[in-house]
XYZ file of C-alpha atoms in Angstrom:
665
model
C 28.479 10.314 -3.791
C 26.528 13.432 -2.821
C 27.128 12.728 0.896
C 30.907 12.712 0.495
C 33.023 15.690 1.576
C 30.860 16.118 4.680
C 27.772 16.392 2.513
C 29.046 19.488 0.711
C 27.835 18.305 -2.695
C 24.413 17.507 -1.259
C 24.228 20.998 0.229
C 25.232 22.568 -3.061
C 22.620 20.576 -4.962
C 19.882 21.517 -2.518
C 20.836 25.188 -2.551
C 20.799 25.196 -6.351
C 17.116 24.245 -6.537
C 15.028 27.165 -7.699
C 12.856 28.642 -4.963
C 9.958 28.809 -7.398
C 8.780 32.257 -6.313
C 10.142 34.279 -9.222
C 7.331 35.656 -11.361
C 4.627 33.955 -9.282
C 1.820 35.693 -7.402
C -0.326 34.919 -4.374
C -2.732 37.837 -4.254
C -5.753 35.707 -3.262
C -3.906 34.336 -0.242
C -3.165 37.895 0.860
C -6.722 39.161 0.565
C -7.922 40.474 3.905
C -10.777 37.966 4.101
C -8.403 35.061 3.341
C -5.478 35.794 5.651
C -7.143 34.116 8.682
C -7.411 30.946 6.586
C -3.614 30.602 6.395
C -2.034 28.686 9.269
C 1.309 30.379 8.638
C 1.572 33.867 7.165
C 4.542 32.998 4.952
C 3.115 29.747 3.542
C 0.532 30.743 0.975
C -1.151 29.291 -2.091
C 0.135 30.475 -5.465
C -2.606 31.934 -7.653
C -1.890 29.889 -10.789
C -2.013 26.479 -9.086
C -4.371 27.049 -6.174
C -7.415 24.849 -5.683
C -10.572 26.850 -6.359
C -13.614 26.038 -4.246
C -17.119 26.671 -5.593
C -18.044 30.273 -4.866
C -20.712 30.746 -2.196
C -23.313 33.388 -3.113
C -20.738 35.794 -4.511
C -19.038 36.050 -1.099
C -15.481 37.384 -1.630
C -12.822 34.824 -0.788
C -15.262 31.910 -0.520
C -13.362 30.105 -3.281
C -10.051 30.224 -1.362
C -8.317 27.455 0.551
C -4.611 27.189 1.294
C -4.039 24.331 -1.143
C -2.268 23.809 -4.468
C -2.369 21.208 -7.207
C 0.891 19.294 -7.618
C 1.684 17.261 -10.713
C 2.652 13.618 -10.352
C 4.366 11.129 -12.614
C 2.857 11.564 -16.082
C -0.285 13.018 -14.554
C -1.215 16.619 -13.946
C -2.911 17.539 -10.677
C -2.206 14.118 -9.191
C -1.947 15.607 -5.691
C -3.282 18.463 -3.642
C -0.759 19.842 -1.148
C -2.451 21.703 1.673
C -1.910 22.914 5.218
C -3.282 21.176 8.292
C -6.887 22.415 8.520
C -7.814 25.135 11.015
C -11.188 25.060 12.823
C -12.357 27.933 10.610
C -11.401 25.970 7.469
C -12.848 22.545 8.352
C -15.903 23.187 6.187
C -13.754 24.328 3.274
C -11.480 21.301 3.650
C -14.327 18.813 3.408
C -16.009 20.575 0.519
C -12.630 20.521 -1.264
C -12.427 16.770 -0.674
C -15.912 16.388 -2.123
C -15.572 18.820 -5.017
C -12.233 17.309 -6.105
C -13.593 13.771 -5.736
C -10.578 12.889 -3.583
C -10.776 9.513 -1.873
C -7.411 9.446 -0.086
C -6.046 11.860 2.531
C -2.419 11.542 3.636
C -1.592 13.238 6.947
C 2.126 13.583 7.670
C 1.957 15.030 11.183
C 0.536 14.360 14.605
C -2.024 16.785 15.989
C 0.482 18.066 18.533
C 4.263 17.993 18.514
C 6.548 19.583 21.081
C 3.435 20.787 22.945
C 2.392 22.834 19.918
C -0.717 22.345 17.798
C 0.432 21.276 14.345
C -2.980 20.422 12.949
C -6.492 20.715 14.354
C -8.592 17.553 14.385
C -10.932 17.863 11.436
C -12.627 14.497 11.913
C -14.785 13.034 14.698
C -13.133 10.996 17.433
C -16.149 8.711 17.216
C -19.553 8.790 15.599
C -20.522 11.591 13.237
C -19.663 15.278 13.002
C -21.486 17.852 10.885
C -19.773 20.704 9.050
C -21.772 23.708 7.876
C -20.878 27.004 6.273
C -20.015 29.234 9.259
C -22.551 32.062 8.683
C -25.350 29.475 8.563
C -24.348 27.399 11.597
C -27.011 28.970 13.846
C -29.812 28.990 11.315
C -32.298 26.328 10.288
C -32.152 27.177 6.600
C -29.105 26.045 4.654
C -28.483 27.482 1.214
C -25.056 25.809 1.078
C -24.293 22.078 1.215
C -23.970 20.392 4.600
C -21.227 17.784 5.066
C -21.277 15.028 7.655
C -18.242 12.888 8.409
C -18.694 9.524 10.097
C -15.716 7.658 11.506
C -16.370 4.158 10.236
C -13.157 2.403 11.277
C -9.757 3.064 12.846
C -6.795 0.703 12.496
C -3.591 1.558 14.333
C -0.213 0.282 13.198
C 3.309 0.780 14.483
C 4.062 3.671 12.142
C 0.712 4.939 10.956
C -3.028 5.013 11.564
C -5.602 4.208 8.892
C -9.072 5.708 9.280
C -12.110 5.118 7.118
C -14.658 7.919 6.867
C -18.057 8.090 5.255
C -18.423 11.581 3.829
C -22.011 12.647 3.133
C -23.107 15.734 1.286
C -26.595 17.115 1.740
C -27.490 19.622 -0.933
C -28.345 23.141 0.174
C -31.672 24.769 -0.624
C -30.073 26.835 -3.366
C -29.236 23.619 -5.242
C -32.502 21.834 -4.655
C -35.434 21.540 -6.969
C -38.403 19.213 -7.087
C -36.651 16.804 -9.450
C -33.680 16.412 -7.114
C -35.958 15.761 -4.166
C -38.004 13.176 -6.057
C -34.860 11.392 -7.286
C -33.319 11.333 -3.786
C -30.324 13.300 -5.033
C -30.328 15.528 -1.986
C -27.880 13.273 -0.097
C -24.825 11.509 -1.527
C -22.048 9.643 0.261
C -18.494 8.471 -0.414
C -15.878 6.435 1.422
C -12.676 8.305 2.280
C -9.419 6.750 3.510
C -7.096 8.777 5.724
C -3.509 7.616 6.260
C -1.766 9.351 9.171
C 1.984 8.744 9.369
C 2.868 8.861 13.069
C 6.575 7.982 12.967
C 8.002 11.309 11.816
C 9.944 12.648 14.816
C 9.356 16.059 16.368
C 12.792 17.135 15.180
C 14.508 16.386 11.892
C 13.669 13.331 9.842
C 13.097 9.626 10.591
C 16.216 7.685 11.563
C 15.532 5.020 8.956
C 13.678 5.067 5.620
C 11.910 1.700 5.878
C 8.828 2.804 7.900
C 8.005 5.649 5.494
C 8.652 3.438 2.486
C 6.267 0.785 3.814
C 3.713 3.491 4.618
C 3.792 4.802 1.052
C 3.532 1.250 -0.259
C 0.337 0.833 1.768
C -1.115 4.071 0.376
C -0.265 2.864 -3.125
C -1.841 -0.514 -2.419
C -5.131 1.025 -1.286
C -5.123 3.471 -4.196
C -4.570 0.572 -6.614
C -7.420 -1.321 -4.972
C -9.704 1.674 -5.466
C -8.672 1.858 -9.135
C -9.330 -1.854 -9.475
C -12.813 -1.429 -8.022
C -13.525 1.387 -10.478
C -12.218 -0.780 -13.290
C -14.532 -3.615 -12.293
C -17.478 -1.230 -12.103
C -16.663 -0.020 -15.601
C -16.456 -3.566 -16.904
C -19.739 -4.474 -15.222
C -21.332 -1.525 -17.007
C -19.959 -2.633 -20.373
C -17.104 -0.129 -20.468
C -13.358 -0.622 -20.362
C -10.816 1.278 -18.360
C -9.828 3.293 -21.460
C -13.278 3.768 -22.958
C -12.521 1.662 -26.063
C -14.354 -1.638 -25.925
C -14.708 -4.053 -23.042
C -11.367 -5.835 -23.074
C -10.282 -6.565 -19.529
C -6.679 -5.820 -18.618
C -4.928 -6.493 -15.329
C -4.407 -3.631 -12.935
C -0.683 -3.449 -13.747
C -1.651 -2.534 -17.306
C -3.302 0.687 -16.152
C -0.583 3.192 -16.879
C -0.453 6.464 -14.956
C -1.696 8.201 -18.113
C -5.049 6.359 -18.083
C -7.168 9.469 -17.506
C -10.675 8.230 -16.893
C -10.150 6.085 -13.810
C -7.682 8.482 -12.217
C -10.022 11.418 -12.757
C -12.818 9.526 -11.053
C -10.520 8.764 -8.125
C -9.475 12.407 -7.752
C -6.181 13.855 -6.488
C -4.528 12.447 -3.385
C -4.762 15.152 -0.709
C -1.542 15.460 1.311
C -0.987 17.692 4.320
C 1.282 18.135 7.309
C 1.199 21.349 9.309
C 2.244 23.942 6.739
C 1.778 21.596 3.811
C 5.262 22.055 2.361
C 7.991 20.093 4.208
C 6.826 16.573 4.984
C 4.056 16.989 2.424
C 6.656 17.687 -0.243
C 8.724 14.712 0.881
C 5.745 12.369 0.570
C 4.817 13.602 -2.902
C 8.386 13.313 -4.222
C 8.719 9.766 -2.911
C 5.290 8.618 -4.053
C 5.583 10.050 -7.560
C 9.197 9.020 -8.089
C 8.516 5.479 -6.888
C 6.009 5.284 -9.717
C 8.659 6.540 -12.111
C 11.103 3.972 -10.711
C 8.563 1.261 -11.461
C 8.205 2.217 -15.122
C 11.537 3.815 -16.036
C 13.975 2.302 -13.499
C 15.221 5.808 -12.682
C 14.377 8.722 -10.400
C 14.846 12.507 -10.569
C 14.769 13.940 -7.061
C 16.350 17.264 -7.998
C 13.960 17.921 -10.872
C 10.920 16.740 -8.942
C 11.524 19.173 -6.074
C 12.150 22.015 -8.498
C 8.914 21.381 -10.372
C 6.922 21.187 -7.143
C 8.273 24.517 -5.944
C 6.838 26.129 -9.052
C 3.404 24.976 -7.829
C 3.676 25.582 -4.067
C 6.302 27.463 -2.100
C 8.923 25.878 0.177
C 8.191 22.302 -0.938
C 10.753 20.013 0.759
C 11.574 22.675 3.279
C 15.009 21.728 4.608
C 18.259 20.246 3.404
C 17.832 17.457 5.954
C 14.516 16.486 4.351
C 16.147 16.595 0.918
C 18.980 14.336 2.076
C 16.457 11.945 3.593
C 14.801 11.608 0.173
C 18.028 10.095 -1.132
C 18.111 7.660 1.799
C 14.587 6.559 0.931
C 15.414 5.962 -2.727
C 18.619 4.111 -1.924
C 16.470 1.817 0.220
C 13.792 1.602 -2.475
C 16.402 0.594 -5.044
C 17.932 -1.962 -2.684
C 14.623 -3.660 -1.869
C 13.175 -3.301 -5.371
C 11.215 -6.403 -6.334
C 11.257 -8.090 -2.918
C 7.632 -7.351 -2.026
C 5.114 -9.845 -3.407
C 1.449 -10.575 -2.972
C 0.413 -13.584 -0.950
C -0.888 -15.084 -4.195
C 2.528 -14.719 -5.807
C 4.694 -15.888 -2.905
C 4.990 -19.522 -4.011
C 6.258 -18.640 -7.485
C 8.550 -16.018 -5.959
C 10.134 -18.618 -3.665
C 10.506 -21.106 -6.525
C 12.510 -18.511 -8.462
C 14.614 -17.600 -5.424
C 15.596 -21.231 -4.904
C 16.992 -21.490 -8.419
C 20.656 -20.900 -9.163
C 21.008 -17.317 -10.340
C 22.371 -16.729 -13.872
C 25.821 -15.165 -13.944
C 24.499 -12.008 -15.611
C 22.452 -11.267 -12.497
C 25.426 -11.352 -10.174
C 26.455 -7.726 -10.660
C 25.195 -5.764 -7.661
C 26.151 -2.302 -8.803
C 23.242 -1.411 -11.084
C 22.486 2.322 -11.268
C 18.903 3.308 -10.586
C 19.186 7.055 -11.101
C 20.949 10.182 -9.871
C 23.874 8.175 -8.513
C 21.592 5.755 -6.635
C 22.686 2.125 -6.754
C 20.999 -1.046 -5.603
C 24.116 -2.486 -4.064
C 27.732 -2.032 -3.067
C 30.276 -4.361 -4.617
C 32.580 -4.029 -1.632
C 29.911 -5.298 0.782
C 28.224 -7.808 -1.518
C 30.363 -10.315 -3.395
C 28.065 -12.813 -5.136
C 29.567 -15.967 -6.577
C 28.475 -18.537 -9.099
C 26.285 -21.446 -8.033
C 24.364 -19.292 -5.586
C 20.612 -19.406 -5.350
C 18.615 -16.221 -5.447
C 17.747 -16.871 -1.808
C 21.407 -16.999 -0.796
C 22.107 -13.829 -2.751
C 19.188 -12.086 -1.085
C 20.461 -13.006 2.369
C 23.933 -11.676 1.542
C 22.366 -8.374 0.500
C 20.601 -7.801 3.820
C 23.149 -5.240 4.992
C 23.787 -3.602 1.608
C 23.109 0.151 1.849
C 21.570 -0.410 5.274
C 21.691 2.777 7.330
C 22.725 1.936 10.896
C 23.427 4.299 13.775
C 25.930 2.123 15.599
C 26.055 3.595 19.060
C 26.569 1.118 21.900
C 27.410 3.649 24.590
C 26.160 1.749 27.640
C 26.890 -1.750 26.377
C 30.644 -1.163 26.185
C 31.077 0.454 29.596
C 33.517 -1.520 31.785
C 30.845 -2.265 34.390
C 28.558 -3.768 31.720
C 30.900 -5.831 29.569
C 30.489 -9.008 31.618
C 26.721 -8.748 31.185
C 27.069 -9.516 27.460
C 27.383 -13.108 26.294
C 29.331 -11.992 23.240
C 30.905 -8.636 22.364
C 29.467 -8.925 18.853
C 25.771 -8.702 19.782
C 25.047 -5.553 21.765
C 21.923 -3.386 22.017
C 21.875 -0.059 20.192
C 21.729 2.821 22.639
C 18.701 4.354 20.901
C 16.336 1.482 21.645
C 17.966 -0.479 24.450
C 15.776 -1.483 27.377
C 16.487 0.718 30.383
C 16.194 -0.590 33.936
C 15.550 1.651 36.951
C 18.833 2.854 38.398
C 19.896 1.305 41.699
C 21.542 4.031 43.732
C 25.267 3.543 44.124
C 25.498 0.723 41.561
C 27.100 1.720 38.267
C 25.522 0.090 35.232
C 22.377 -0.919 37.116
C 20.228 0.469 34.285
C 21.783 -1.855 31.679
C 20.686 -5.215 30.307
C 21.450 -6.738 26.922
C 17.966 -6.324 25.488
C 16.359 -4.214 22.753
C 12.875 -2.934 22.066
C 11.583 -4.152 18.686
C 8.639 -2.667 16.833
C 5.701 -4.877 15.931
C 3.353 -4.653 12.972
C 0.643 -2.794 14.849
C 2.544 -1.302 17.749
C 5.917 0.270 18.402
C 8.031 -1.547 20.980
C 5.748 -4.563 20.843
C 8.632 -6.941 21.620
C 11.776 -7.094 23.702
C 14.539 -9.180 22.156
C 17.035 -10.266 24.798
C 19.873 -12.665 25.377
C 19.146 -15.558 27.706
C 19.957 -14.563 31.303
C 23.321 -15.502 32.747
C 23.824 -16.099 36.479
C 25.028 -12.508 36.883
C 22.075 -11.041 34.937
C 19.147 -13.147 36.186
C 18.035 -10.538 38.714
C 18.180 -7.881 36.007
C 16.101 -10.046 33.676
C 13.295 -10.311 36.226
C 13.499 -6.577 36.851
C 13.061 -6.075 33.097
C 9.946 -8.256 33.079
C 8.431 -6.390 36.018
C 9.366 -2.799 35.242
C 8.259 -2.990 31.606
C 5.088 -4.908 32.392
C 5.969 -7.755 30.056
C 3.176 -10.350 30.375
C 4.768 -13.107 28.283
C 8.223 -14.632 27.945
C 9.050 -16.683 24.846
C 11.990 -19.033 25.408
C 13.497 -20.208 22.116
C 15.689 -22.961 23.623
C 14.397 -26.517 23.676
C 16.923 -27.582 26.325
C 18.033 -25.468 29.269
C 20.101 -27.793 31.398
C 23.811 -27.112 30.976
C 25.776 -24.081 32.027
C 28.445 -24.039 29.306
C 28.015 -24.317 25.561
C 30.168 -23.349 22.591
C 29.342 -19.757 21.643
C 31.206 -19.620 18.360
C 28.452 -20.981 16.116
C 25.890 -18.288 15.311
C 22.294 -19.238 15.888
C 23.059 -22.075 18.314
C 21.856 -21.608 21.874
C 24.059 -20.845 24.833
C 22.332 -22.687 27.616
C 22.325 -22.054 31.319
C 20.651 -23.279 34.439
C 16.984 -22.345 34.447
C 16.516 -18.737 35.460
C 13.058 -19.496 36.862
C 12.044 -21.494 39.959
C 10.877 -25.044 39.303
C 8.939 -25.968 42.441
C 9.060 -23.297 45.124
C 9.055 -19.523 45.229
C 12.362 -17.775 44.683
C 13.299 -14.191 45.341
C 15.247 -12.120 42.809
C 16.141 -8.868 44.580
C 12.739 -7.379 45.517
C 10.742 -9.658 43.188
C 9.227 -12.928 44.376
C 8.607 -15.455 41.569
C 6.194 -18.276 42.380
C 5.639 -21.188 39.949
C 1.930 -21.945 39.614
C 1.239 -24.453 36.844
C 2.917 -26.091 33.850
C 1.352 -27.555 30.692
C 3.180 -29.601 28.073
C 1.667 -29.088 24.624
C 2.692 -30.715 21.315
C 4.903 -27.793 20.271
C 5.668 -25.891 23.454
C 5.617 -25.884 27.240
C 3.461 -23.265 28.941
C 4.347 -22.191 32.474
C 2.532 -19.688 34.650
C 4.156 -17.693 37.438
C 2.990 -15.169 39.969
C 5.317 -12.183 40.298
C 5.108 -10.111 43.469
C 6.866 -6.874 44.282
C 7.743 -7.396 47.938
C 8.053 -3.643 48.474
C 4.333 -2.967 48.079
C 2.717 -6.394 47.668
C 1.576 -5.766 44.094
C 1.438 -8.956 42.025
C 0.639 -10.095 38.493
C 0.556 -13.292 36.438
C 3.319 -14.068 33.953
C 3.255 -16.746 31.247
C 6.312 -18.369 29.732
C 6.194 -20.278 26.429
C 9.123 -22.603 25.735
C 9.429 -23.829 22.150
C 9.895 -27.563 21.598
C 11.407 -29.040 18.464
C 14.385 -26.748 18.017
C 17.281 -28.781 19.472
C 20.713 -27.409 20.202
C 22.367 -29.029 17.182
C 19.867 -27.642 14.669
C 20.036 -24.194 13.089
C 16.276 -24.158 12.396
C 13.224 -25.792 14.010
C 12.300 -29.309 12.983
C 8.999 -28.070 11.586
C 7.442 -24.787 10.577
C 4.175 -25.984 12.093
C 5.633 -25.784 15.614
C 6.768 -22.197 15.148
C 3.468 -21.136 13.588
C 1.553 -22.743 16.445
C 3.761 -21.036 19.034
C 3.342 -17.618 17.410
C -0.413 -18.052 17.244
C -0.758 -19.166 20.862
C 1.492 -16.413 22.228
C -0.419 -13.609 20.529
C -3.783 -15.208 21.244
C -2.891 -15.379 24.943
C -1.795 -11.757 24.984
C -5.051 -10.670 23.351
C -7.232 -12.985 25.437
C -5.984 -11.589 28.737
C -5.917 -7.977 27.537
C -2.236 -7.587 28.300
C -0.604 -4.654 26.553
C 3.050 -4.848 27.576
C 5.839 -6.037 25.274
C 6.399 -9.733 24.635
C 9.908 -10.689 25.763
C 11.657 -13.145 23.425
C 15.087 -14.529 24.237
C 17.713 -16.899 22.945
C 21.479 -17.126 23.331
C 22.215 -13.764 21.715
C 18.738 -12.319 21.252
C 19.394 -12.015 17.514
C 19.091 -15.497 16.012
C 16.209 -17.645 17.177
C 14.482 -14.681 18.781
C 14.627 -12.857 15.450
C 12.987 -15.789 13.666
C 10.041 -15.629 16.072
C 9.653 -11.852 15.768
C 10.203 -11.757 12.008
C 7.582 -14.425 11.388
C 5.165 -12.689 13.759
C 5.453 -9.511 11.679
C 5.217 -11.343 8.367
C 2.145 -13.376 9.247
C 0.263 -10.419 10.673
C 0.998 -8.247 7.658
C -0.043 -11.027 5.310
C -3.344 -11.438 7.141
C -3.988 -7.699 7.040
C -2.626 -6.624 3.655
C -2.139 -9.813 1.676
C 1.497 -8.742 1.090
C 4.849 -10.308 2.005
C 8.351 -8.799 2.068
C 10.787 -10.866 4.097
C 13.779 -8.874 2.869
C 12.697 -5.427 4.064
C 11.201 -6.899 7.258
C 14.570 -8.394 8.160
C 16.348 -5.149 7.270
C 14.003 -3.255 9.588
C 14.794 -5.696 12.384
C 18.507 -5.161 11.803
C 18.104 -1.413 12.305
C 16.851 -2.264 15.797
C 19.269 -5.008 16.866
C 22.516 -6.348 15.456
C 22.372 -9.301 13.027
C 18.727 -10.156 13.455
C 18.304 -13.428 11.486
C 21.865 -14.687 11.702
C 22.119 -17.451 9.116
C 20.917 -18.195 5.571
C 19.087 -21.218 6.975
C 17.097 -19.062 9.386
C 16.278 -16.673 6.543
C 15.143 -19.537 4.309
C 13.075 -20.917 7.188
C 11.135 -17.639 7.359
C 10.163 -18.124 3.717
C 9.253 -21.776 4.279
C 7.161 -21.057 7.376
C 5.345 -18.199 5.650
C 4.509 -20.506 2.750
C 3.277 -23.209 5.123
C 1.092 -20.699 6.937
C -0.207 -19.480 3.597
C -1.124 -22.990 2.508
C -3.642 -23.219 5.354
C -5.768 -20.468 3.781
C -7.727 -21.539 0.728
C -8.503 -17.972 -0.332
C -4.793 -17.343 -0.861
C -3.785 -20.639 -2.426
C -6.789 -21.314 -4.639
């Protein structure tokens, strides 16, 4: 509703939020000795909510850092919002982390954007870095604590990076006494997790809410795990999570108001560059998702207003504010679709049951005009299973930027098997332009993000006679080391294209026995292996212009015949996925995996969707087929085309899960 009338109501709501500056002071931020500690002169820390550091030897300003406490859902000081650290504030940043007992850092910016430094790197690239109080850096006597940060692990994902630090504090001489030395209290250490969201664009806001929503879910998951560990430590010591007896309660029973565990965990430290725009967006989403969980409602307007009374400029632009609504519309739509690996079996059992009629209403308000469905787009009927209803809801409230600029050009129309499945302009695969040939940069193929890497896959339609040369150019120019062919048979040139999910077959686009030239590329068949579930072929590709060559591997799935909408067995698909990714890793090949079927949206989507699901389950122990499919559909039209394909993803994930005793036992 707020986006109607060209977004006028949204603009009016945003403009009506109090700035938060009236009656508030920031005299400590403006002290002469503290001004160099502010990255931006106009973004300061309010006096009443600023984080106070321990004073160093009565040095003026030594208790100042550009950081403010921000209240969360039913918890005061749940977050610390701060600027991206400057080199001269690295020491203060780490002693704040230690003094506040914070275990999680959320970084909402890259180090550089648009060739400008947005945040200085306050952690070591590898190994260990030591941080000392600046006046004592060149001395051998330290009256103040010394902090060392060791980079213990780095895990990169498509939309974020997770780093694990070991933060050690060595007491300064002013704190030391003989008792401390004898009790080895001079050095303490803690594990710190840093989540860096890398998918926020240089300009504006993310195109789609799903990556940020999944990122925040991961932060919440790790935070819950830390709380669970603290709970277990309490129980082992004869205490309970609430300090009254030793009764064990599950983690879900720990309400946000449980003070003891949360105090031990410390505030979540959130920063971007200035610590107000993206930082504010994260805190609103994280805190209001917790409210959504307990109250089934959100209050975006009130949340932003309350934050601005604690730190200036929080949620800095109207575009960021509008994006918050997009995130919560998505959160409401996908509410309840994420499950643990342990709970997947029971979840699927429930989905396969016929839904009661009282659950068929899609238009349930979540809060502030946010709904989890749209009756016009989603018309559930009686005698539907929960699984069928879930599939029908895949496009409900799904934000799509439907621009097919190149795909609909006259010179490119005959390169598309069907006018219904075209690549979005934003992520289509570009080919090098051939001078004098209009449309030479176009092929019906889309980049698809993986679990650990952006643009990890290319989803393409099977080549036609008039696009075979372009297909080989795609493989060469984008350094794709592996082709996955999702057709079992490839022998006939004409096949009915009306049934979604069924393959349109053509003559083989690869040479069978002798080398064949496709424009400037020479393709030489080398060897072929027939395995139980797939055929593996190896080719040598040579660029005849300069003689450069490389090896290409093609995997052709067996057991998915033309007249079947899903494979005969999940085992075959799981085996294929495992072998493809093992081969890519084994040979150290970093280019995208090219997957193709008739349209590049049915069978190809099943392969890619399952690849994402299985990798996330191995890494996080979590499964969400619904949001995974929605994310795929923001990248290519109608990914996962039929209810049967969608159900197969559930079945294959369950079968994969059954092979791991630690999940099923």
